[in-house]
């Protein structure tokens, strides 16, 4: 029986007088794809920063694979893989060098890292790019390489913050399909932050986050009803939508 890869309970966070998150609770089960849907400034990136401990959580609890992030951060962070919106690979290094560096940070022996690099690159369809410099990859290939890096240490939970930002429609679909395959094949729990409705499928669990508050937590089909997801989202939030969602980089009010 699978448990929760992530459990967020009653989490609030503020930047001075700006309340970025207000009593947020959600769960991501192992082997489940959960979409965190919100427009710019909804609080998605702030929540990811708390889960990854870029910010310290002062209220509520966050647990990764049952490990409390505040009292037991080592095992919690070890079970976590992250792909942020901004590119994080070293463009001057090869894909292999980037993966080996990540493996070293997690204490993986070199021989194990070499074998694991082959496995994750095969999983994301980049076996032929092992020795390619990251600077030579397309946007979609770079995203897949970042996902491969995040998977090197076999995380139970994968966080993706606007993972398709800047990609064309075809590359967006390829990245989404890749992540869903990982969920189905390897049982990874995924929290996929997005503002793009087309990236969400009817059976996906969707957490609607708006102005730091959770307004809905149900399947996309349940939220959409007979209207469709975009009109239902607009009814819930009153937020403007364009081209399947809001555009631009999320501004959280952080320094």
PDB file of C-alpha atoms in Angstrom:
ATOM      1  CA  UNK A   1       0.000   0.000   0.000  1.00  0.00           C
ATOM      2  CA  UNK A   2       1.402   3.354  -1.038  1.00  0.00           C
ATOM      3  CA  UNK A   3       1.573   6.299   1.335  1.00  0.00           C
ATOM      4  CA  UNK A   4       2.038  10.016   0.864  1.00  0.00           C
ATOM      5  CA  UNK A   5       5.119  11.279  -0.936  1.00  0.00           C
ATOM      6  CA  UNK A   6       4.241  14.791   0.285  1.00  0.00           C
ATOM      7  CA  UNK A   7       1.950  16.124   2.964  1.00  0.00           C
ATOM      8  CA  UNK A   8       1.530  19.876   3.535  1.00  0.00           C
ATOM      9  CA  UNK A   9      -0.650  20.818   6.519  1.00  0.00           C
ATOM     10  CA  UNK A  10      -1.723  24.330   7.540  1.00  0.00           C
ATOM     11  CA  UNK A  11       1.267  26.120   6.032  1.00  0.00           C
ATOM     12  CA  UNK A  12       1.312  29.917   5.957  1.00  0.00           C
ATOM     13  CA  UNK A  13       4.125  32.248   4.929  1.00  0.00           C
ATOM     14  CA  UNK A  14       4.577  36.001   4.644  1.00  0.00           C
ATOM     15  CA  UNK A  15       7.118  38.446   3.250  1.00  0.00           C
ATOM     16  CA  UNK A  16       6.766  41.374   5.610  1.00  0.00           C
ATOM     17  CA  UNK A  17       3.139  42.451   5.386  1.00  0.00           C
ATOM     18  CA  UNK A  18       2.520  40.388   2.238  1.00  0.00           C
ATOM     19  CA  UNK A  19       0.885  37.055   3.050  1.00  0.00           C
ATOM     20  CA  UNK A  20       2.063  34.723   0.289  1.00  0.00           C
ATOM     21  CA  UNK A  21       0.489  31.521   1.662  1.00  0.00           C
ATOM     22  CA  UNK A  22      -2.526  31.242   3.954  1.00  0.00           C
ATOM     23  CA  UNK A  23      -3.226  27.908   5.707  1.00  0.00           C
ATOM     24  CA  UNK A  24      -2.282  25.740   2.715  1.00  0.00           C
ATOM     25  CA  UNK A  25      -2.840  21.980   2.949  1.00  0.00           C
ATOM     26  CA  UNK A  26      -2.406  19.333   0.248  1.00  0.00           C
ATOM     27  CA  UNK A  27      -1.092  15.810  -0.273  1.00  0.00           C
ATOM     28  CA  UNK A  28       0.684  14.011  -3.094  1.00  0.00           C
ATOM     29  CA  UNK A  29       0.383  10.242  -2.902  1.00  0.00           C
ATOM     30  CA  UNK A  30       3.200   8.022  -4.122  1.00  0.00           C
ATOM     31  CA  UNK A  31       2.595   7.186  -7.769  1.00  0.00           C
ATOM     32  CA  UNK A  32       0.236  10.152  -8.245  1.00  0.00           C
ATOM     33  CA  UNK A  33       0.423  13.196 -10.536  1.00  0.00           C
ATOM     34  CA  UNK A  34      -0.929  16.323  -8.832  1.00  0.00           C
ATOM     35  CA  UNK A  35      -1.214  19.645 -10.648  1.00  0.00           C
ATOM     36  CA  UNK A  36      -0.788  22.832  -8.616  1.00  0.00           C
ATOM     37  CA  UNK A  37      -2.752  25.302 -10.730  1.00  0.00           C
ATOM     38  CA  UNK A  38      -2.522  29.050 -10.279  1.00  0.00           C
ATOM     39  CA  UNK A  39      -1.813  32.311 -12.062  1.00  0.00           C
ATOM     40  CA  UNK A  40       1.226  34.500 -11.479  1.00  0.00           C
ATOM     41  CA  UNK A  41       1.570  35.428  -7.831  1.00  0.00           C
ATOM     42  CA  UNK A  42      -0.660  32.615  -6.586  1.00  0.00           C
ATOM     43  CA  UNK A  43       2.032  31.316  -4.232  1.00  0.00           C
ATOM     44  CA  UNK A  44       3.247  28.276  -6.182  1.00  0.00           C
ATOM     45  CA  UNK A  45       6.928  29.185  -6.138  1.00  0.00           C
ATOM     46  CA  UNK A  46       6.769  30.207  -2.477  1.00  0.00           C
ATOM     47  CA  UNK A  47       5.332  26.788  -1.613  1.00  0.00           C
ATOM     48  CA  UNK A  48       8.071  25.044  -3.589  1.00  0.00           C
ATOM     49  CA  UNK A  49      10.679  27.154  -1.808  1.00  0.00           C
ATOM     50  CA  UNK A  50       9.308  26.021   1.549  1.00  0.00           C
ATOM     51  CA  UNK A  51       9.225  22.350   0.523  1.00  0.00           C
ATOM     52  CA  UNK A  52      12.853  22.556  -0.625  1.00  0.00           C
ATOM     53  CA  UNK A  53      13.873  24.627   2.425  1.00  0.00           C
ATOM     54  CA  UNK A  54      15.021  27.618   0.413  1.00  0.00           C
ATOM     55  CA  UNK A  55      12.716  29.378   2.873  1.00  0.00           C
ATOM     56  CA  UNK A  56      12.063  28.204   6.418  1.00  0.00           C
ATOM     57  CA  UNK A  57       8.498  27.268   7.243  1.00  0.00           C
ATOM     58  CA  UNK A  58       7.326  29.003  10.419  1.00  0.00           C
ATOM     59  CA  UNK A  59       3.795  27.622  10.615  1.00  0.00           C
ATOM     60  CA  UNK A  60       2.190  24.315   9.753  1.00  0.00           C
ATOM     61  CA  UNK A  61       4.052  21.141   8.793  1.00  0.00           C
ATOM     62  CA  UNK A  62       5.600  19.728   5.641  1.00  0.00           C
ATOM     63  CA  UNK A  63       6.540  16.041   5.428  1.00  0.00           C
ATOM     64  CA  UNK A  64       8.261  14.231   2.558  1.00  0.00           C
ATOM     65  CA  UNK A  65       7.791  10.458   2.625  1.00  0.00           C
ATOM     66  CA  UNK A  66       6.727  10.783   6.259  1.00  0.00           C
ATOM     67  CA  UNK A  67       9.822  12.763   7.313  1.00  0.00           C
ATOM     68  CA  UNK A  68       9.036  16.148   8.856  1.00  0.00           C
ATOM     69  CA  UNK A  69      10.978  18.833   7.039  1.00  0.00           C
ATOM     70  CA  UNK A  70      11.635  20.843  10.190  1.00  0.00           C
ATOM     71  CA  UNK A  71      12.634  18.083  12.624  1.00  0.00           C
ATOM     72  CA  UNK A  72      14.042  15.501  10.190  1.00  0.00           C
ATOM     73  CA  UNK A  73      15.255  17.454   7.140  1.00  0.00           C
ATOM     74  CA  UNK A  74      17.993  15.068   5.961  1.00  0.00           C
ATOM     75  CA  UNK A  75      15.803  12.104   4.938  1.00  0.00           C
ATOM     76  CA  UNK A  76      13.078  14.478   3.715  1.00  0.00           C
ATOM     77  CA  UNK A  77      15.360  16.321   1.306  1.00  0.00           C
ATOM     78  CA  UNK A  78      17.071  13.085   0.229  1.00  0.00           C
ATOM     79  CA  UNK A  79      13.693  11.811  -0.995  1.00  0.00           C
ATOM     80  CA  UNK A  80      13.096  14.941  -3.060  1.00  0.00           C
ATOM     81  CA  UNK A  81      13.921  15.762  -6.694  1.00  0.00           C
ATOM     82  CA  UNK A  82      13.367  19.292  -8.031  1.00  0.00           C
ATOM     83  CA  UNK A  83      13.114  20.972 -11.421  1.00  0.00           C
ATOM     84  CA  UNK A  84      12.763  24.743 -10.997  1.00  0.00           C
ATOM     85  CA  UNK A  85      11.456  27.121 -13.627  1.00  0.00           C
ATOM     86  CA  UNK A  86      14.866  28.723 -14.141  1.00  0.00           C
ATOM     87  CA  UNK A  87      17.480  26.615 -15.873  1.00  0.00           C
ATOM     88  CA  UNK A  88      19.869  25.015 -13.377  1.00  0.00           C
ATOM     89  CA  UNK A  89      22.307  22.969 -15.454  1.00  0.00           C
ATOM     90  CA  UNK A  90      25.826  24.251 -16.149  1.00  0.00           C
ATOM     91  CA  UNK A  91      25.686  25.005 -19.875  1.00  0.00           C
ATOM     92  CA  UNK A  92      29.468  24.731 -20.286  1.00  0.00           C
ATOM     93  CA  UNK A  93      29.562  21.165 -18.968  1.00  0.00           C
ATOM     94  CA  UNK A  94      28.356  18.003 -20.656  1.00  0.00           C
ATOM     95  CA  UNK A  95      25.172  16.250 -19.635  1.00  0.00           C
ATOM     96  CA  UNK A  96      27.270  13.497 -18.040  1.00  0.00           C
ATOM     97  CA  UNK A  97      29.311  15.999 -16.016  1.00  0.00           C
ATOM     98  CA  UNK A  98      26.145  17.680 -14.728  1.00  0.00           C
ATOM     99  CA  UNK A  99      24.694  14.336 -13.668  1.00  0.00           C
ATOM    100  CA  UNK A 100      27.918  13.225 -11.982  1.00  0.00           C
ATOM    101  CA  UNK A 101      28.132  16.493 -10.056  1.00  0.00           C
ATOM    102  CA  UNK A 102      24.578  16.021  -8.780  1.00  0.00           C
ATOM    103  CA  UNK A 103      25.383  12.434  -7.831  1.00  0.00           C
ATOM    104  CA  UNK A 104      28.447  13.560  -5.886  1.00  0.00           C
ATOM    105  CA  UNK A 105      26.317  16.006  -3.900  1.00  0.00           C
ATOM    106  CA  UNK A 106      24.199  13.026  -2.850  1.00  0.00           C
ATOM    107  CA  UNK A 107      27.232  10.928  -1.933  1.00  0.00           C
ATOM    108  CA  UNK A 108      26.872   8.426  -4.774  1.00  0.00           C
ATOM    109  CA  UNK A 109      30.030   6.442  -5.639  1.00  0.00           C
ATOM    110  CA  UNK A 110      31.375   7.143  -9.141  1.00  0.00           C
ATOM    111  CA  UNK A 111      30.670   3.681 -10.486  1.00  0.00           C
ATOM    112  CA  UNK A 112      27.097   3.812  -9.215  1.00  0.00           C
ATOM    113  CA  UNK A 113      26.670   7.315 -10.646  1.00  0.00           C
ATOM    114  CA  UNK A 114      27.876   6.222 -14.097  1.00  0.00           C
ATOM    115  CA  UNK A 115      25.403   3.336 -14.158  1.00  0.00           C
ATOM    116  CA  UNK A 116      22.558   5.472 -12.860  1.00  0.00           C
ATOM    117  CA  UNK A 117      23.292   8.217 -15.421  1.00  0.00           C
ATOM    118  CA  UNK A 118      22.800   5.690 -18.194  1.00  0.00           C
ATOM    119  CA  UNK A 119      19.499   4.580 -16.662  1.00  0.00           C
ATOM    120  CA  UNK A 120      17.998   8.040 -16.240  1.00  0.00           C
ATOM    121  CA  UNK A 121      19.131   9.252 -19.669  1.00  0.00           C
ATOM    122  CA  UNK A 122      17.531   6.187 -21.243  1.00  0.00           C
ATOM    123  CA  UNK A 123      14.343   6.961 -19.290  1.00  0.00           C
ATOM    124  CA  UNK A 124      14.195  10.510 -20.681  1.00  0.00           C
ATOM    125  CA  UNK A 125      15.315   9.601 -24.194  1.00  0.00           C
ATOM    126  CA  UNK A 126      18.724  11.308 -24.099  1.00  0.00           C
ATOM    127  CA  UNK A 127      21.136   8.375 -24.249  1.00  0.00           C
ATOM    128  CA  UNK A 128      22.824   9.874 -27.309  1.00  0.00           C
ATOM    129  CA  UNK A 129      23.404  13.182 -25.499  1.00  0.00           C
ATOM    130  CA  UNK A 130      25.539  11.841 -22.644  1.00  0.00           C
ATOM    131  CA  UNK A 131      28.679  13.650 -23.818  1.00  0.00           C
ATOM    132  CA  UNK A 132      26.963  16.659 -25.360  1.00  0.00           C
ATOM    133  CA  UNK A 133      27.483  20.096 -23.841  1.00  0.00           C
ATOM    134  CA  UNK A 134      24.278  21.398 -22.340  1.00  0.00           C
ATOM    135  CA  UNK A 135      24.652  24.584 -24.392  1.00  0.00           C
ATOM    136  CA  UNK A 136      24.087  22.548 -27.569  1.00  0.00           C
ATOM    137  CA  UNK A 137      20.750  21.055 -26.431  1.00  0.00           C
ATOM    138  CA  UNK A 138      17.340  22.288 -27.487  1.00  0.00           C
ATOM    139  CA  UNK A 139      14.974  23.687 -24.872  1.00  0.00           C
ATOM    140  CA  UNK A 140      13.043  20.428 -24.645  1.00  0.00           C
ATOM    141  CA  UNK A 141      16.233  18.373 -24.409  1.00  0.00           C
ATOM    142  CA  UNK A 142      17.537  20.639 -21.656  1.00  0.00           C
ATOM    143  CA  UNK A 143      14.347  20.144 -19.666  1.00  0.00           C
ATOM    144  CA  UNK A 144      14.617  16.372 -20.056  1.00  0.00           C
ATOM    145  CA  UNK A 145      18.250  16.527 -18.918  1.00  0.00           C
ATOM    146  CA  UNK A 146      17.163  18.484 -15.826  1.00  0.00           C
ATOM    147  CA  UNK A 147      14.549  15.839 -15.063  1.00  0.00           C
ATOM    148  CA  UNK A 148      17.219  13.148 -15.490  1.00  0.00           C
ATOM    149  CA  UNK A 149      19.438  14.979 -12.999  1.00  0.00           C
ATOM    150  CA  UNK A 150      16.571  15.253 -10.515  1.00  0.00           C
ATOM    151  CA  UNK A 151      16.030  11.487 -10.780  1.00  0.00           C
ATOM    152  CA  UNK A 152      19.662  10.485 -10.233  1.00  0.00           C
ATOM    153  CA  UNK A 153      19.252   9.762  -6.512  1.00  0.00           C
ATOM    154  CA  UNK A 154      15.906   7.909  -6.961  1.00  0.00           C
ATOM    155  CA  UNK A 155      13.587  10.435  -5.278  1.00  0.00           C
ATOM    156  CA  UNK A 156      10.120   9.454  -4.108  1.00  0.00           C
ATOM    157  CA  UNK A 157       8.801  12.957  -4.840  1.00  0.00           C
ATOM    158  CA  UNK A 158       9.461  15.094  -7.908  1.00  0.00           C
ATOM    159  CA  UNK A 159       8.649  18.827  -7.822  1.00  0.00           C
ATOM    160  CA  UNK A 160       8.362  20.643 -11.150  1.00  0.00           C
ATOM    161  CA  UNK A 161       7.812  24.406 -11.066  1.00  0.00           C
ATOM    162  CA  UNK A 162       6.535  25.614 -14.459  1.00  0.00           C
ATOM    163  CA  UNK A 163       8.702  22.928 -16.060  1.00  0.00           C
ATOM    164  CA  UNK A 164       7.546  23.735 -19.593  1.00  0.00           C
ATOM    165  CA  UNK A 165       8.189  27.492 -19.416  1.00  0.00           C
ATOM    166  CA  UNK A 166       9.643  28.737 -22.702  1.00  0.00           C
ATOM    167  CA  UNK A 167       8.990  25.501 -24.601  1.00  0.00           C
ATOM    168  CA  UNK A 168       6.946  25.159 -27.771  1.00  0.00           C
ATOM    169  CA  UNK A 169       3.724  23.136 -27.819  1.00  0.00           C
ATOM    170  CA  UNK A 170       5.395  19.927 -29.012  1.00  0.00           C
ATOM    171  CA  UNK A 171       8.195  20.082 -26.431  1.00  0.00           C
ATOM    172  CA  UNK A 172       5.666  20.861 -23.683  1.00  0.00           C
ATOM    173  CA  UNK A 173       3.688  17.757 -24.585  1.00  0.00           C
ATOM    174  CA  UNK A 174       6.832  15.604 -24.646  1.00  0.00           C
ATOM    175  CA  UNK A 175       7.929  16.752 -21.180  1.00  0.00           C
ATOM    176  CA  UNK A 176       4.447  16.175 -19.771  1.00  0.00           C
ATOM    177  CA  UNK A 177       4.277  12.689 -21.267  1.00  0.00           C
ATOM    178  CA  UNK A 178       7.720  11.858 -19.896  1.00  0.00           C
ATOM    179  CA  UNK A 179       6.761  12.845 -16.354  1.00  0.00           C
ATOM    180  CA  UNK A 180       3.496  10.907 -16.492  1.00  0.00           C
ATOM    181  CA  UNK A 181       5.398   7.826 -17.677  1.00  0.00           C
ATOM    182  CA  UNK A 182       7.673   8.134 -14.631  1.00  0.00           C
ATOM    183  CA  UNK A 183       4.627   8.248 -12.365  1.00  0.00           C
ATOM    184  CA  UNK A 184       3.097   5.147 -13.959  1.00  0.00           C
ATOM    185  CA  UNK A 185       6.311   3.134 -14.287  1.00  0.00           C
ATOM    186  CA  UNK A 186       8.329   4.059 -11.193  1.00  0.00           C
ATOM    187  CA  UNK A 187       5.632   5.165  -8.742  1.00  0.00           C
ATOM    188  CA  UNK A 188       7.132   8.633  -8.297  1.00  0.00           C
ATOM    189  CA  UNK A 189       4.847  11.225  -6.692  1.00  0.00           C
ATOM    190  CA  UNK A 190       4.751  14.430  -8.744  1.00  0.00           C
ATOM    191  CA  UNK A 191       3.690  17.963  -7.845  1.00  0.00           C
ATOM    192  CA  UNK A 192       3.481  19.854 -11.144  1.00  0.00           C
ATOM    193  CA  UNK A 193       3.058  23.623 -10.765  1.00  0.00           C
ATOM    194  CA  UNK A 194       1.525  25.259 -13.829  1.00  0.00           C
ATOM    195  CA  UNK A 195      -0.705  27.997 -15.150  1.00  0.00           C
ATOM    196  CA  UNK A 196      -1.469  26.142 -18.404  1.00  0.00           C
ATOM    197  CA  UNK A 197      -4.784  24.301 -18.459  1.00  0.00           C
ATOM    198  CA  UNK A 198      -3.839  22.152 -21.464  1.00  0.00           C
ATOM    199  CA  UNK A 199      -1.144  20.426 -19.402  1.00  0.00           C
ATOM    200  CA  UNK A 200      -3.807  18.960 -17.106  1.00  0.00           C
ATOM    201  CA  UNK A 201      -5.742  15.769 -17.864  1.00  0.00           C
ATOM    202  CA  UNK A 202      -9.267  15.003 -16.577  1.00  0.00           C
ATOM    203  CA  UNK A 203      -8.155  12.328 -14.106  1.00  0.00           C
ATOM    204  CA  UNK A 204      -5.376  14.475 -12.580  1.00  0.00           C
ATOM    205  CA  UNK A 205      -5.729  15.667  -9.023  1.00  0.00           C
ATOM    206  CA  UNK A 206      -5.742  19.469  -9.164  1.00  0.00           C
ATOM    207  CA  UNK A 207      -5.041  21.889  -6.327  1.00  0.00           C
ATOM    208  CA  UNK A 208      -6.205  25.387  -7.263  1.00  0.00           C
ATOM    209  CA  UNK A 209      -4.029  27.946  -5.489  1.00  0.00           C
ATOM    210  CA  UNK A 210      -5.019  31.614  -5.664  1.00  0.00           C
ATOM    211  CA  UNK A 211      -3.576  34.508  -3.664  1.00  0.00           C
ATOM    212  CA  UNK A 212      -1.963  32.029  -1.312  1.00  0.00           C
ATOM    213  CA  UNK A 213      -5.108  30.023  -0.535  1.00  0.00           C
ATOM    214  CA  UNK A 214      -6.312  26.614  -1.733  1.00  0.00           C
ATOM    215  CA  UNK A 215      -9.692  27.125  -3.392  1.00  0.00           C
ATOM    216  CA  UNK A 216     -10.225  23.577  -4.678  1.00  0.00           C
ATOM    217  CA  UNK A 217      -8.630  20.137  -4.354  1.00  0.00           C
ATOM    218  CA  UNK A 218     -10.261  17.515  -6.577  1.00  0.00           C
ATOM    219  CA  UNK A 219      -9.820  15.845  -9.947  1.00  0.00           C
ATOM    220  CA  UNK A 220      -9.772  18.117 -12.977  1.00  0.00           C
ATOM    221  CA  UNK A 221     -12.993  16.518 -14.183  1.00  0.00           C
ATOM    222  CA  UNK A 222     -14.718  17.228 -10.875  1.00  0.00           C
ATOM    223  CA  UNK A 223     -13.596  20.855 -10.866  1.00  0.00           C
ATOM    224  CA  UNK A 224     -14.431  21.381 -14.535  1.00  0.00           C
ATOM    225  CA  UNK A 225     -17.919  19.863 -14.407  1.00  0.00           C
ATOM    226  CA  UNK A 226     -19.812  20.601 -17.625  1.00  0.00           C
ATOM    227  CA  UNK A 227     -18.060  23.937 -18.209  1.00  0.00           C
ATOM    228  CA  UNK A 228     -14.430  23.000 -18.766  1.00  0.00           C
ATOM    229  CA  UNK A 229     -11.451  23.629 -16.522  1.00  0.00           C
ATOM    230  CA  UNK A 230     -10.688  27.197 -17.653  1.00  0.00           C
ATOM    231  CA  UNK A 231     -14.217  28.580 -17.048  1.00  0.00           C
ATOM    232  CA  UNK A 232     -14.404  26.728 -13.722  1.00  0.00           C
ATOM    233  CA  UNK A 233     -11.047  28.184 -12.693  1.00  0.00           C
ATOM    234  CA  UNK A 234     -12.228  31.658 -13.623  1.00  0.00           C
ATOM    235  CA  UNK A 235     -15.396  31.190 -11.565  1.00  0.00           C
ATOM    236  CA  UNK A 236     -13.341  30.078  -8.563  1.00  0.00           C
ATOM    237  CA  UNK A 237     -10.732  32.808  -8.722  1.00  0.00           C
ATOM    238  CA  UNK A 238     -12.011  35.657 -10.840  1.00  0.00           C
ATOM    239  CA  UNK A 239      -8.502  35.620 -12.321  1.00  0.00           C
ATOM    240  CA  UNK A 240      -7.895  36.562 -15.984  1.00  0.00           C
ATOM    241  CA  UNK A 241      -6.809  33.754 -18.296  1.00  0.00           C
ATOM    242  CA  UNK A 242      -5.022  33.914 -21.616  1.00  0.00           C
ATOM    243  CA  UNK A 243      -3.737  31.220 -23.971  1.00  0.00           C
ATOM    244  CA  UNK A 244      -4.667  28.494 -21.520  1.00  0.00           C
ATOM    245  CA  UNK A 245      -3.513  30.344 -18.432  1.00  0.00           C
ATOM    246  CA  UNK A 246      -1.640  33.342 -17.158  1.00  0.00           C
ATOM    247  CA  UNK A 247       1.605  34.318 -18.789  1.00  0.00           C
ATOM    248  CA  UNK A 248       5.020  35.331 -17.561  1.00  0.00           C
ATOM    249  CA  UNK A 249       7.207  34.423 -14.626  1.00  0.00           C
ATOM    250  CA  UNK A 250       5.453  34.063 -11.282  1.00  0.00           C
ATOM    251  CA  UNK A 251       6.067  37.007  -8.978  1.00  0.00           C
ATOM    252  CA  UNK A 252       5.745  35.950  -5.375  1.00  0.00           C
ATOM    253  CA  UNK A 253       6.634  39.184  -3.650  1.00  0.00           C
ATOM    254  CA  UNK A 254       9.873  37.694  -2.376  1.00  0.00           C
ATOM    255  CA  UNK A 255      13.033  39.772  -2.376  1.00  0.00           C
TER     256      UNK A 255
END
